[in-house]
Amino acid sequence: MSRILKAAKSLLGLALSKPMTFNFPPDAPLTERHRGRQLYKPDLCKGCKICSMVCPNNAIEMVQGEKSETNKTGLQPQIDFRKCCFCGLCVDNCPTEALTFTMYPFLLTMKPETLIYTPEMLAVPPELAHPEPPKIKSTVAWARSRSIWIVNYMTGCCFIEAVPWVASSFDMERFGLVAVGSPRHADALIVGGYVTPKTLKRIIRIYSLMPQPKWVIALGNCPMTGGTYWDSYNTIKNIGKYIPVDIWIAGCPPRPEPIGVAVVHAIQAIQGGYTGKPEKTSTDKGKMRVPRYPLLAAKPKEGQVDMVFGSQHSASGNFNVSLTLDGETVVHAEANPGYLHRGFEKLMEYRTWVQNIMLVPRICVLDGASYELAYSGVVEKLAGIKVPRRGQYLRVIQAELARIQSHQMNLGFGGAATGFDTMVRIIWGDRDHVLLLLEELTGARVYNIFNTIGGVRRDIQPDFPEKAGKLISYLRKRLHVYDDLLFHNKTFIDRTRDLGIVSPDMAIANDVTGPNLRATGIDFDVRTATPYLAYKDIGVQVPTATQGDAYHRYLCRRREIEESLNIIERALDKLPRGPVAETKTPEGRKITWRMKIPEGQALYFIEGGRGELCFHAISTGENTPYRVKVRGPTFGTILSQFPKLLRGVKMADVPVIYWSLDQCPADHDR
Amino acid sequence: MSREKFTANSFSATLKSKYPVTQSGVQGNILTLTVDTGTYATLATYLKEQGFTRCLTVSAIDWLDDNEFEVYYLVHHLKNNIYTKVATRIPRKKPEIPSLATVWDTAALHEREVWELFGITAVGNPMLKPLFLEDWTGKPPLRKDFNWRDYVQKEYYKAKEG
Ligand code: SF4
Ligand code: SF4
Ligand code: SF4
């Protein structure tokens, strides 16, 4: 009873407190450091072409302009925002500051070609204010009375920025938008980022199942041009070839704000009578047809049925597990990954050591910062570069903030999997505040690209410790709300206790790592076992549990959030003075975007949000890697341990176990 | 089963006295070894007995110029916190390697990935079938002689509608 009272008190407290939802259109400009549309100053440009050479996505083309005293070649950059991922390499490497970032994020269109910005267009500072749709007051009110249902299919990593719209922070329900599981009930399909052939087949199928009229919104550069994966052997370069797309939003990923603007525009268009482009699908001469289900190796016995969980399921992520059911009970399960395989290990062989830093966080969208960190670490190890202490501390702060948001994401999913949507809204709303602080620190919410070989790219602003302190005390208070609503909640306890128990032996045999491993009682954390960066100085207390069930896996993450807050606080207290990055190799050569790395091999381990992450880099002395092997933390957990845990459980518990393992299909698929 | 305390250095010496190791190195708690293909699997069994219970990966490197594949596995000793990487070289013409599926559970999955992405067969592995790719028609993509630029041009940029 007291538990119920406590939960009720928490909810009442929430209801009485200041609303957590951001205004829309946003009233304040975005975080000052946000890397948005570039500004070009022609009178400073030397026409040196460096910006176009350094761009990993071929987004910059040099066009012939007038020759002048400063610009002897007359070449000027033209940026294609269908391709630019705002990594900042061009801005960093421009010798004259002719290119700088603005905070402008609103790059969306119905005609992708209009996203090519000529030097003249780039030279005009963007209007930072939110692009107001005409007659916003009445229209939005009108629009709000309508409802668009959106298919719940998390295709690629851009989806991460559609997620805040589900949360309390952006709250799409105020526009009448609802995510729905069945395509047969949906009006709109959001293609959230890159699409592999395997995913494309499902998208075409889902699109054809939707009733008319239907609209398609494509998020990010990948569905437009291939984006960051323009040369990947396993992603589609233009989804418009296969299904008609109504609105394109550029960015990598786009911020939630442009997504909101796109939705408001879409609502208005729909109110004005726009019924979407005519229905059409292309399967590329049948190659893109969905293969016949089931995908199981073994045929089910008499009385048993096949069931496909994912890849388009409200709780699956873009991952599939094929189940054989006897009544409600799973008797056999087989993981079927690969929906997100982009061939990172190949891509990395064709980008320079430094360009790869902008690529690696995209391996795992939920915890990209760890990948940056591990990759920079392995390159520094190969080259013998030592990161200055201040740089190490800032990396720790970034990594811990990333860990917090990753765990918050997971707790939210924990709520979703047990049918407790309030938790999703609340925790993901809090997560947005962490992302904003990350942006304050690094320049981007999701793919920070904060690291460089030798340290971090920029120092903190003077007010950062204060902002961080505020967030820390806010989140500490909020942790008690999570406790009341989730961990002391009888429904949640009943659904997760003693479910999906992993014993220590199983965990070791199946290479389960991170909080999942520690929930079985094994106290292994790379931060304490083999301390890297400044973790030894700062100190880490690793929470463990012994039961190994779903509940304790969630609980371990909840406690880790608490410890990460402490770590950030200690790191800020002790933050040493000095440079944030090394600029020279031990041999005295300058660190540049196409530096060569000495021949050799190196292994580097770190503790990411999901556990032990390992990079293995092989150099033959060139400016590109010969090979990089990424051993992500979820490979063993999801592909080996997860199907084994399902045997004998009820169908309804499948998502609960799945999310309690904190999966990231993008990580094991690579 | 011996599970006493040892360091990467002392363990390296033990291994060298027992097995024909062609190359070895120690860096902190990481021990790297190169052995011949005959020792590759027997050493795995020994390592498991010594307490290297976590298999982190089995992977490969394509040394096209030497006309060889390097196949390696990376294992971890939890109690002593030592990582060991064992590599061996096999000819590209006959890309076969004994499977470690009976030694470590997860090795089977990693070998499946290596089979798919490098075209190296782990002999004795029961689950060799596509893992990530569906209806793949090109060469194993992580091979250095896979002409990915042509493949991408043909399959995606020039893909016909219809
Ligand atoms: S920000 Fe990065 S992707 Fe964009 S144009 Fe500059 S270098 Fe290219
Ligand atoms: S913008 Fe900068 S890097 Fe690009 S051509 Fe001009 S001076 Fe060179
Ligand atoms: S790489 Fe960038 S554009 Fe592509 S799906 Fe991911 S976030 Fe979106």
Coordinates of C-alpha atoms in Angstrom, one line a residue, chain B:
Chain B
M1 CA 42.1 -27.4 -14.1
S2 CA 44.7 -24.9 -13.0
R3 CA 43.5 -21.5 -12.2
E4 CA 46.3 -19.9 -10.3
K5 CA 47.4 -16.3 -10.5
F6 CA 49.7 -15.5 -13.4
T7 CA 50.6 -12.4 -15.4
A8 CA 50.7 -11.9 -19.1
N9 CA 54.5 -12.1 -19.0
S10 CA 54.8 -15.3 -17.0
F11 CA 52.0 -16.9 -19.0
S12 CA 53.8 -16.1 -22.2
A13 CA 56.9 -17.9 -21.0
T14 CA 54.8 -21.0 -20.0
L15 CA 53.1 -21.1 -23.4
K16 CA 56.4 -20.8 -25.3
S17 CA 57.8 -23.7 -23.4
K18 CA 54.8 -25.9 -24.3
Y19 CA 53.8 -24.9 -27.8
P20 CA 55.7 -23.9 -30.9
V21 CA 55.0 -20.2 -30.9
T22 CA 56.5 -18.3 -33.9
Q23 CA 56.0 -14.8 -32.6
S24 CA 54.9 -13.4 -29.3
G25 CA 54.5 -10.0 -27.6
V26 CA 53.2 -8.6 -24.4
Q27 CA 51.8 -5.2 -23.9
G28 CA 50.4 -4.5 -20.5
N29 CA 47.9 -7.3 -19.9
I30 CA 47.6 -8.2 -23.6
L31 CA 49.5 -11.2 -24.9
T32 CA 49.7 -11.7 -28.6
L33 CA 50.9 -14.9 -30.2
T34 CA 51.3 -16.2 -33.7
V35 CA 51.3 -20.0 -34.1
D36 CA 51.0 -22.5 -37.0
T37 CA 47.6 -23.7 -38.1
G38 CA 48.1 -27.1 -36.4
T39 CA 48.6 -25.4 -33.0
Y40 CA 45.7 -23.0 -33.4
A41 CA 42.9 -25.3 -32.1
T42 CA 45.0 -27.3 -29.5
L43 CA 46.1 -24.1 -28.0
A44 CA 42.5 -22.9 -27.7
T45 CA 41.6 -26.0 -25.7
Y46 CA 44.6 -25.4 -23.4
L47 CA 43.8 -21.7 -22.9
K48 CA 40.2 -22.6 -22.0
E49 CA 41.6 -25.0 -19.4
Q50 CA 43.8 -22.3 -18.0
G51 CA 40.8 -20.1 -17.3
F52 CA 40.4 -18.1 -20.5
T53 CA 36.7 -18.6 -20.4
R54 CA 35.5 -15.5 -22.4
C55 CA 35.9 -15.6 -26.1
L56 CA 35.6 -12.0 -27.3
T57 CA 36.0 -12.6 -31.0
V58 CA 37.3 -14.7 -33.9
S59 CA 38.2 -12.6 -36.8
A60 CA 40.5 -12.4 -39.8
I61 CA 42.7 -10.1 -41.8
D62 CA 43.2 -10.4 -45.5
W63 CA 46.9 -10.0 -46.4
L64 CA 46.3 -9.9 -50.1
D65 CA 50.0 -9.2 -51.0
D66 CA 51.2 -12.3 -49.1
N67 CA 48.3 -14.3 -50.6
E68 CA 47.3 -15.3 -47.0
F69 CA 44.6 -14.8 -44.5
E70 CA 45.4 -14.2 -40.9
V71 CA 42.8 -15.7 -38.6
Y72 CA 42.8 -14.9 -34.9
Y73 CA 40.9 -15.3 -31.8
L74 CA 40.8 -13.0 -28.7
V75 CA 40.1 -14.5 -25.3
H76 CA 40.0 -13.1 -21.8
H77 CA 41.0 -14.5 -18.4
L78 CA 38.5 -13.0 -16.0
K79 CA 40.2 -13.6 -12.7
N80 CA 43.7 -12.5 -13.8
N81 CA 42.4 -9.9 -16.3
I82 CA 44.6 -11.0 -19.1
Y83 CA 43.7 -10.9 -22.8
T84 CA 45.3 -13.3 -25.2
K85 CA 45.2 -13.0 -29.0
V86 CA 46.2 -16.0 -31.0
A87 CA 46.8 -15.6 -34.7
T88 CA 47.6 -18.0 -37.5
R89 CA 48.1 -17.6 -41.2
I90 CA 46.4 -19.8 -43.9
P91 CA 46.7 -19.7 -47.7
R92 CA 44.1 -17.7 -49.5
K93 CA 43.7 -20.6 -51.9
K94 CA 42.5 -23.0 -49.3
P95 CA 40.6 -20.8 -46.7
E96 CA 39.9 -23.3 -44.1
I97 CA 40.5 -23.3 -40.4
P98 CA 39.5 -25.7 -37.6
S99 CA 36.4 -24.5 -35.7
L100 CA 36.6 -23.5 -32.1
A101 CA 32.8 -24.0 -31.6
T102 CA 33.3 -26.8 -29.2
V103 CA 35.7 -24.8 -27.1
W104 CA 33.8 -21.5 -26.7
D105 CA 30.1 -21.1 -27.4
T106 CA 30.3 -17.7 -29.0
A107 CA 33.2 -18.7 -31.3
A108 CA 30.6 -20.4 -33.5
L109 CA 28.8 -17.1 -34.1
H110 CA 32.0 -15.2 -34.8
E111 CA 33.1 -17.9 -37.2
R112 CA 29.8 -17.6 -39.0
E113 CA 30.5 -13.9 -39.4
V114 CA 34.1 -14.7 -40.7
W115 CA 32.6 -17.2 -43.1
E116 CA 30.2 -14.7 -44.4
L117 CA 32.4 -11.6 -44.6
F118 CA 35.7 -13.3 -45.5
G119 CA 34.7 -16.6 -47.1
I120 CA 36.8 -18.5 -44.6
T121 CA 35.3 -21.9 -43.6
A122 CA 35.6 -23.0 -40.0
V123 CA 35.7 -26.8 -40.5
G124 CA 33.4 -28.4 -38.0
N125 CA 31.2 -25.4 -37.3
P126 CA 27.5 -26.4 -37.5
M127 CA 26.0 -23.1 -38.1
L128 CA 27.6 -21.7 -41.3
K129 CA 24.9 -19.7 -43.0
P130 CA 24.4 -16.0 -43.8
L131 CA 24.3 -13.9 -40.7
F132 CA 24.0 -10.3 -41.8
L133 CA 23.5 -10.3 -45.5
E134 CA 20.4 -11.4 -47.4
D135 CA 20.6 -12.6 -51.0
W136 CA 24.2 -11.5 -51.3
T137 CA 25.7 -11.9 -54.8
G138 CA 29.1 -10.4 -54.6
K139 CA 32.4 -11.7 -53.2
P140 CA 32.8 -11.9 -49.5
P141 CA 32.8 -8.2 -48.8
L142 CA 35.7 -7.8 -46.4
R143 CA 38.2 -9.5 -48.8
K144 CA 40.6 -6.9 -50.1
D145 CA 40.0 -8.0 -53.7
F146 CA 36.3 -7.4 -53.5
N147 CA 35.7 -4.6 -55.9
W148 CA 33.3 -2.7 -53.7
R149 CA 33.3 0.5 -55.8
D150 CA 32.1 -1.4 -58.8
Y151 CA 29.6 -3.3 -56.7
V152 CA 28.1 -0.2 -55.2
Q153 CA 27.9 1.6 -58.6
K154 CA 26.2 -1.4 -60.1
E155 CA 23.9 -2.4 -57.3
Y156 CA 22.8 1.0 -56.0
Y157 CA 23.6 4.0 -58.0
K158 CA 22.7 2.4 -61.3
A159 CA 20.0 0.1 -60.0
K160 CA 17.2 0.0 -62.5
E161 CA 13.6 0.7 -61.6
G162 CA 11.0 -1.8 -62.4

